mmCIF file of C-alpha atoms in Angstrom:
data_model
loop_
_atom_site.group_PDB
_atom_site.id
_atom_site.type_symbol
_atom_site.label_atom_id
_atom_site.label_comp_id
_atom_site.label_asym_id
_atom_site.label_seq_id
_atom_site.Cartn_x
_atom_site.Cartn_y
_atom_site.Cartn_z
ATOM 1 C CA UNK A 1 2.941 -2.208 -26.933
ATOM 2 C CA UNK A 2 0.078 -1.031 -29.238
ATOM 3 C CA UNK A 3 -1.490 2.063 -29.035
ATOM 4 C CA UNK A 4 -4.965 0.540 -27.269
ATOM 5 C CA UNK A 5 -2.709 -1.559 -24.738
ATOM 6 C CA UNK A 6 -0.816 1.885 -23.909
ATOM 7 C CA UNK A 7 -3.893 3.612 -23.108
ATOM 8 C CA UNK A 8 -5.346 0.586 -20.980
ATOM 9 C CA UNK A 9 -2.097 0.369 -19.229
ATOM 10 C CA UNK A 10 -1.743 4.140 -18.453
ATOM 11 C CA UNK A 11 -5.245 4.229 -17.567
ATOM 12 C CA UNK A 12 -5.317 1.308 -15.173
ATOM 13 C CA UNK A 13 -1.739 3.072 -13.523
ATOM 14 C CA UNK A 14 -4.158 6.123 -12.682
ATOM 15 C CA UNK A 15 -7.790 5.200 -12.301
ATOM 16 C CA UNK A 16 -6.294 1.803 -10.063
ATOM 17 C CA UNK A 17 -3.635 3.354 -9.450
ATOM 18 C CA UNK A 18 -1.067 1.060 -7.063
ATOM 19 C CA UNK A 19 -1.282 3.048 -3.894
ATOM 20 C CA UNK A 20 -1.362 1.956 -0.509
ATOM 21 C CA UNK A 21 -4.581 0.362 1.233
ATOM 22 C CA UNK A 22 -5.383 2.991 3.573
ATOM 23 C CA UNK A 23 -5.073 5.834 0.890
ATOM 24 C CA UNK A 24 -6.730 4.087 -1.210
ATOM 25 C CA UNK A 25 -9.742 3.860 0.917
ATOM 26 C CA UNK A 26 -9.842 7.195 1.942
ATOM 27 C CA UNK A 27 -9.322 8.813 -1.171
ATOM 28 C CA UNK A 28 -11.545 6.553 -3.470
ATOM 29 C CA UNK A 29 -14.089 9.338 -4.073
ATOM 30 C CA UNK A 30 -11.258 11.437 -6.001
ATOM 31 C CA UNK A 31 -10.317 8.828 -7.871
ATOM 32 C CA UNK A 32 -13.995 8.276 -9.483
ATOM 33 C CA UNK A 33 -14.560 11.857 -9.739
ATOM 34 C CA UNK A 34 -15.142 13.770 -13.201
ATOM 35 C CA UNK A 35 -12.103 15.747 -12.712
ATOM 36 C CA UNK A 36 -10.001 12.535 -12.187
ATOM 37 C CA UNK A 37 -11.341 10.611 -15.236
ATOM 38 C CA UNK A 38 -9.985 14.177 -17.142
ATOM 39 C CA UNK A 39 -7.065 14.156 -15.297
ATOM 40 C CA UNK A 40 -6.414 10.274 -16.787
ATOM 41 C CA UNK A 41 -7.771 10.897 -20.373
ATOM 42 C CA UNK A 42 -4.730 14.267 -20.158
ATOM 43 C CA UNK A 43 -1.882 11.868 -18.862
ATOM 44 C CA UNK A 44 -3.239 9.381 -21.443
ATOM 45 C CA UNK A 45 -2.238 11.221 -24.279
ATOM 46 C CA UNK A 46 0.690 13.463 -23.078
ATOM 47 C CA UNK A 47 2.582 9.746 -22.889
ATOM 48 C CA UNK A 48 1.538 8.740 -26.218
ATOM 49 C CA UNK A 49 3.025 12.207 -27.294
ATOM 50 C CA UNK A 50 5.900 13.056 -24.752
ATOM 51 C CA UNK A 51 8.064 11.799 -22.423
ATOM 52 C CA UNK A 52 6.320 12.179 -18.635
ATOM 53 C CA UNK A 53 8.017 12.317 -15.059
ATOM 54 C CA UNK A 54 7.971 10.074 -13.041
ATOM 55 C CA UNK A 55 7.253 6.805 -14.590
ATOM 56 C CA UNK A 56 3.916 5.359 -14.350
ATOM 57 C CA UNK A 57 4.800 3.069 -11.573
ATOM 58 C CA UNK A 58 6.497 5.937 -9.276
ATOM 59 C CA UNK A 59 3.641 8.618 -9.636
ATOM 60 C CA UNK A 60 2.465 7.256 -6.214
ATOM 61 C CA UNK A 61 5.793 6.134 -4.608
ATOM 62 C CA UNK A 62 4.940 8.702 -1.637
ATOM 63 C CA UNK A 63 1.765 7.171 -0.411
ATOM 64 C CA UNK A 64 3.327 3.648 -0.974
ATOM 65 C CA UNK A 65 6.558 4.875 1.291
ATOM 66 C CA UNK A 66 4.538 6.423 3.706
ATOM 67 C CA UNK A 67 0.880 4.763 4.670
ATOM 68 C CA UNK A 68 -1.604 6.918 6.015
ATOM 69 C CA UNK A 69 -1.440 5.462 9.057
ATOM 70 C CA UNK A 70 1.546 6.613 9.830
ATOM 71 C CA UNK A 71 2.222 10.490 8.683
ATOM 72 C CA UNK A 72 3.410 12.576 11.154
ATOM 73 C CA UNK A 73 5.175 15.077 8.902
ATOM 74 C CA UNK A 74 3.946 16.902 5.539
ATOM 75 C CA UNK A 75 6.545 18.184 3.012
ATOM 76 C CA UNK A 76 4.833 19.915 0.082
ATOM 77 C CA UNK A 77 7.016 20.640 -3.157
ATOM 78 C CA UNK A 78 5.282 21.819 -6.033
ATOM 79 C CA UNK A 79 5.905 19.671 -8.923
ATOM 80 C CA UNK A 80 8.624 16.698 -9.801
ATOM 81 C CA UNK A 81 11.938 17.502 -11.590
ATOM 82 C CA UNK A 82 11.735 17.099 -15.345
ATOM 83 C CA UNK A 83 15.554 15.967 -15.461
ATOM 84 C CA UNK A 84 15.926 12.662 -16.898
ATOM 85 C CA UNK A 85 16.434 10.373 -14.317
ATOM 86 C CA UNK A 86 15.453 12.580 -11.596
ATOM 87 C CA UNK A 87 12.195 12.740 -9.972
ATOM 88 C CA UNK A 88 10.997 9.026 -8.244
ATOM 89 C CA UNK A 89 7.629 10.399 -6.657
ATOM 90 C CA UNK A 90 9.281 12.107 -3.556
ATOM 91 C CA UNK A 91 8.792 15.713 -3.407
ATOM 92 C CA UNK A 92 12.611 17.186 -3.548
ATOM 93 C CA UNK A 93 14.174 13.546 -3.505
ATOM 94 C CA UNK A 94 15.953 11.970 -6.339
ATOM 95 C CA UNK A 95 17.196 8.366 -7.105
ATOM 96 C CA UNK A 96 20.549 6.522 -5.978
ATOM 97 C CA UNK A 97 23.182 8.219 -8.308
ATOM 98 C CA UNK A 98 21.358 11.195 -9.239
ATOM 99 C CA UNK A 99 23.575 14.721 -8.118
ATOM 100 C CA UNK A 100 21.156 16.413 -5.496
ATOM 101 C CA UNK A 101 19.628 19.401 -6.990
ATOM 102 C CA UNK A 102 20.234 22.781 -6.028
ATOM 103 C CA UNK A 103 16.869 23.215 -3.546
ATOM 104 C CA UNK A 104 17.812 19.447 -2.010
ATOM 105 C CA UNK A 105 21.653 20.505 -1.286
ATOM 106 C CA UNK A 106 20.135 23.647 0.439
ATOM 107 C CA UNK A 107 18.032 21.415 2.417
ATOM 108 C CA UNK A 108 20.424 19.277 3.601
ATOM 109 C CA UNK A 109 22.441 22.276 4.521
ATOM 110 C CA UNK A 110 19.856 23.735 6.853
ATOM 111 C CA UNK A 111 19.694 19.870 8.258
ATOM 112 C CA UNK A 112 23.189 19.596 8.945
ATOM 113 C CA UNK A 113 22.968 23.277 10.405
ATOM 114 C CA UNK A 114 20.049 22.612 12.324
ATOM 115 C CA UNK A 115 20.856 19.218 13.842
ATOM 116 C CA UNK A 116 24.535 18.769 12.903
ATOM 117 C CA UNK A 117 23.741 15.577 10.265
ATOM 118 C CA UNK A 118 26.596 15.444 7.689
ATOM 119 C CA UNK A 119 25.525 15.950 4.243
ATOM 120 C CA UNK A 120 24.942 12.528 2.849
ATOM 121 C CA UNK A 121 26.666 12.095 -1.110
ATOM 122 C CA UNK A 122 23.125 11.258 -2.573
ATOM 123 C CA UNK A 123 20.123 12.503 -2.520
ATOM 124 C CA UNK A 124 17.641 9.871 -1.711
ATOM 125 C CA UNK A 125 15.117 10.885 1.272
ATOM 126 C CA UNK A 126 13.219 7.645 1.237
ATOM 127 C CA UNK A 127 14.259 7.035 4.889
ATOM 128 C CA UNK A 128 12.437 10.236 5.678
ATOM 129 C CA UNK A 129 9.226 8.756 3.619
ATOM 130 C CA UNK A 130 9.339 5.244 5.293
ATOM 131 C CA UNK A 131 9.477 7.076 9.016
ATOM 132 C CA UNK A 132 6.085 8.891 8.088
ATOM 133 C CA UNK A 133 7.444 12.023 6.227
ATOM 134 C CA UNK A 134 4.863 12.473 3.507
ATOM 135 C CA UNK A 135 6.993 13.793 0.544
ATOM 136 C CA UNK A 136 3.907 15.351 -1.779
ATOM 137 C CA UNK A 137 4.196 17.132 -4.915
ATOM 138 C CA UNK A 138 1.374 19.064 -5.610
ATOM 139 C CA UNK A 139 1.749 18.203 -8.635
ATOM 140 C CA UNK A 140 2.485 14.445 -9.700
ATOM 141 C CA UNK A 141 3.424 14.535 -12.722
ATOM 142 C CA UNK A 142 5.326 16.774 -15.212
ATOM 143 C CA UNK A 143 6.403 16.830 -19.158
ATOM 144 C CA UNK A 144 10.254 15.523 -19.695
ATOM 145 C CA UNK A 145 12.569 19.361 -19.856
ATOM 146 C CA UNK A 146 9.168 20.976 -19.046
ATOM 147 C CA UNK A 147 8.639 22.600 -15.589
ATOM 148 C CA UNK A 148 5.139 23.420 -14.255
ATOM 149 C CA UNK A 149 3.758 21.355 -17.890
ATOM 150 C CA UNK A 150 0.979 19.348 -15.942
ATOM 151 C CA UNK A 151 0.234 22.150 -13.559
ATOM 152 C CA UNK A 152 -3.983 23.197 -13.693
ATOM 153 C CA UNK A 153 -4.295 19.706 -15.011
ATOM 154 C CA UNK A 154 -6.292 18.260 -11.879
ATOM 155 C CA UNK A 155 -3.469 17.180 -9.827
ATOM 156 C CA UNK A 156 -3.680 20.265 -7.321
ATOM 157 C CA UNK A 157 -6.989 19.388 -6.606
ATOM 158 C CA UNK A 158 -6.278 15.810 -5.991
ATOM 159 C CA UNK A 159 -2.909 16.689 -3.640
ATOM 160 C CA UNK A 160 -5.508 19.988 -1.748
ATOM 161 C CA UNK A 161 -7.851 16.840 -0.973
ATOM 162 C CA UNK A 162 -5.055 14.648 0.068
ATOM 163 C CA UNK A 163 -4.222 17.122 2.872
ATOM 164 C CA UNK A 164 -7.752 18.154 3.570
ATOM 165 C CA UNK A 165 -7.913 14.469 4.606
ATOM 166 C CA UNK A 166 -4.804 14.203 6.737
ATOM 167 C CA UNK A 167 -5.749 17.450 8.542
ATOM 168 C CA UNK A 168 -9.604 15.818 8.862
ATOM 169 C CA UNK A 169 -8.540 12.316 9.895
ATOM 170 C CA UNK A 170 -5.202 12.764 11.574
ATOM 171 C CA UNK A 171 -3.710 14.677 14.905
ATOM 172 C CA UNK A 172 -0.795 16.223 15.651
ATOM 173 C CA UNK A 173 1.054 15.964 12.062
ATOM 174 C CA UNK A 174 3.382 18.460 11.553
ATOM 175 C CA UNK A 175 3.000 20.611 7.687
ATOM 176 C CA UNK A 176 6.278 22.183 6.505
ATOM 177 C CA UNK A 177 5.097 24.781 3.821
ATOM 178 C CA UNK A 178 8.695 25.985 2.356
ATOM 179 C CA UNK A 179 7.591 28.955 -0.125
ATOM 180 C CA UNK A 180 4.524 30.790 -1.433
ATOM 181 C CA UNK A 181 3.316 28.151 -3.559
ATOM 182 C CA UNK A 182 3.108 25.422 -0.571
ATOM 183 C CA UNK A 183 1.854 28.092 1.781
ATOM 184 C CA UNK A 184 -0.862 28.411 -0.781
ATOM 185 C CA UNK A 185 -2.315 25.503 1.337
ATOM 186 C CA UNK A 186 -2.216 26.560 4.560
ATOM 187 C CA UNK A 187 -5.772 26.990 4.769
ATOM 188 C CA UNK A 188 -6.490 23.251 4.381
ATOM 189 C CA UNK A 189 -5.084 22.312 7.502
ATOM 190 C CA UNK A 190 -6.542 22.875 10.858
ATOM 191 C CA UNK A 191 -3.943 24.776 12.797
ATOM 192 C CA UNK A 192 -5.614 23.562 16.143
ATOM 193 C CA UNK A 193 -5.214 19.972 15.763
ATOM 194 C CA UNK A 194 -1.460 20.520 13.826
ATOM 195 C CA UNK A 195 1.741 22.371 13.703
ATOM 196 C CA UNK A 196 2.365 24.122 10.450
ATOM 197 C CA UNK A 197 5.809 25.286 10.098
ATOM 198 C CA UNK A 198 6.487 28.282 7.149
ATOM 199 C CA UNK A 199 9.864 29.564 5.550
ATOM 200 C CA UNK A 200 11.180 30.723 2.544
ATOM 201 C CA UNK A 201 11.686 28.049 -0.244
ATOM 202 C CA UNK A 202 15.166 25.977 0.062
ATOM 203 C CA UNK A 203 15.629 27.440 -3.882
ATOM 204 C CA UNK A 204 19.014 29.050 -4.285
ATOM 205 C CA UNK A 205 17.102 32.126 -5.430
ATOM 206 C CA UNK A 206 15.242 32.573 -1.745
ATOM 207 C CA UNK A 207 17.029 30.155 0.800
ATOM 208 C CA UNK A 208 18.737 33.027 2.222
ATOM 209 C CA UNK A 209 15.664 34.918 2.809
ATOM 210 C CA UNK A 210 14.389 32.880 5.507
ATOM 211 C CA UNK A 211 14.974 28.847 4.494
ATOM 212 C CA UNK A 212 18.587 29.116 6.483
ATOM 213 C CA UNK A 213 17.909 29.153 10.003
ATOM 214 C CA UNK A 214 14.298 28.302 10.221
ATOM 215 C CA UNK A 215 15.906 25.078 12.033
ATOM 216 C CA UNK A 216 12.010 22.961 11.147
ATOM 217 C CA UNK A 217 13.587 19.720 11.751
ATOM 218 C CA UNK A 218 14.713 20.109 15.232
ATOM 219 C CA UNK A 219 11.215 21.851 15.699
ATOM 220 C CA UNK A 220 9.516 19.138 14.317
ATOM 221 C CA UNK A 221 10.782 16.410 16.359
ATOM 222 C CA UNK A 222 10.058 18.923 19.334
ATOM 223 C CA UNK A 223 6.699 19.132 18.656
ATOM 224 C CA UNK A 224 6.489 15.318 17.721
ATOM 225 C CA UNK A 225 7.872 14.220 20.974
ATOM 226 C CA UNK A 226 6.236 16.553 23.216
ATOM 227 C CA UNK A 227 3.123 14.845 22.111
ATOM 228 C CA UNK A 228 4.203 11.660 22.697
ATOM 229 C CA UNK A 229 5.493 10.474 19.281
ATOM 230 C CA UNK A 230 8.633 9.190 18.261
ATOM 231 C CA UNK A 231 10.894 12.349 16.393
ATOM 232 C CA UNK A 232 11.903 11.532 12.853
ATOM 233 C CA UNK A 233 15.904 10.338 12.238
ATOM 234 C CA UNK A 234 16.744 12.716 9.744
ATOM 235 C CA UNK A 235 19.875 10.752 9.451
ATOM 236 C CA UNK A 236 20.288 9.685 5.283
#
């Protein structure tokens, strides 16, 4: 592909990007915005230069999973893995085949804890995504070996509107904020309409300061189904 295809291609995967109807609609303004056409013109050239997480196609595989219509649950991570292979779009998930990272195997620890699930050998949480789990990065994108590379790019912006819209637009949705960075956002979500659970972040580093034990899943579906909406099956 020659250089001005590339940059057509890569533009059209961001500025058009393939994303569900209902996101699309309500966050159409973002994607026209000044800070969105910088965003592009960044992504643009760190792909002409380096290799880039997820691939083009997968940047938006969590709104595609999970329509607007149907979130119940927020999960915020903070940016994709930069192992080859590894990050899909899905905030802590990774691909068929791919050994769970450290922060995914604690997670599935706390669920098996917390609910008795067994610990499933992969790592793939699109079930959780196509039940209305919102898996969200806040930041989409990051530079191959490189954590945190695309971070003050524009992306937090776009991901802070993304849940200023489901708090806005949506009821009852439940916002797990695991860690400082993620509970960074609390103030974007209404805590009268929602639930937002906090704890430690599932890293091996901090999981046993307050990730083990905060049992969010079965509190989740609690909350879920004492409003009169079906629980998630946490089940992978």
């Amino acid at each position: 592909m020659d250089a001005a295809l590339l940059v057509s291609f890569l533009s059209m995967q961001v500025i058009n990007p393939v994303i569900e109807e209902g996101w699309k609609k309500i966050l159409r303004d973002e994607f026209h915005s000044p800070y969105f056409s910088e965003l592009k013109e960044f992504l643009v050239e760190e792909r002409q230069q380096h290799t880039v997480y997820p691939p083009g196609k997968l940047i938006f595989n969590a709104f595609q999973h999970t329509p607007f219509s149907r979130v119940k649950v927020v999960i915020l991570g903070q940016d994709p893995y930069h192992g080859n292979g590894q990050a899909h779009g899905l905030c802590f998930s990774v691909p068929p085949g791919i050994p769970q990272p450290p922060s995914l195997v604690n997670i599935l620890k706390e669920l098996r804890d917390d609910l008795g699930i067994p610990i499933p050998q992969h790592g793939n949480l699109e079930n959780w995504a196509d039940q209305g789990v919102l898996l969200l990065n806040a930041t989409l994108t990051v530079r191959a070996n490189q954590a945190g590379s695309h971070q003050n790019r524009g992306w937090e912006t776009f991901t802070s509107r993304v849940i200023e819209r489901i708090s806005e637009h949506k009821e009852r949705v439940v916002f797990l904020l695991w860690g400082r960075y993620a509970q960074a956002k609390e103030s974007l979500v209404d805590g009268n309409r929602h639930l937002v659970l906090k704890a430690a972040h599932p890293s091996p580093l901090s999981a046993y300061n307050g990730f083990f034990g905060c049992r969010h899943f079965s509190k989740t579906n609690a909350f879920l189904e004492q409003r009169g909406t079906n629980g998630i099956d946490w089940t992978l």
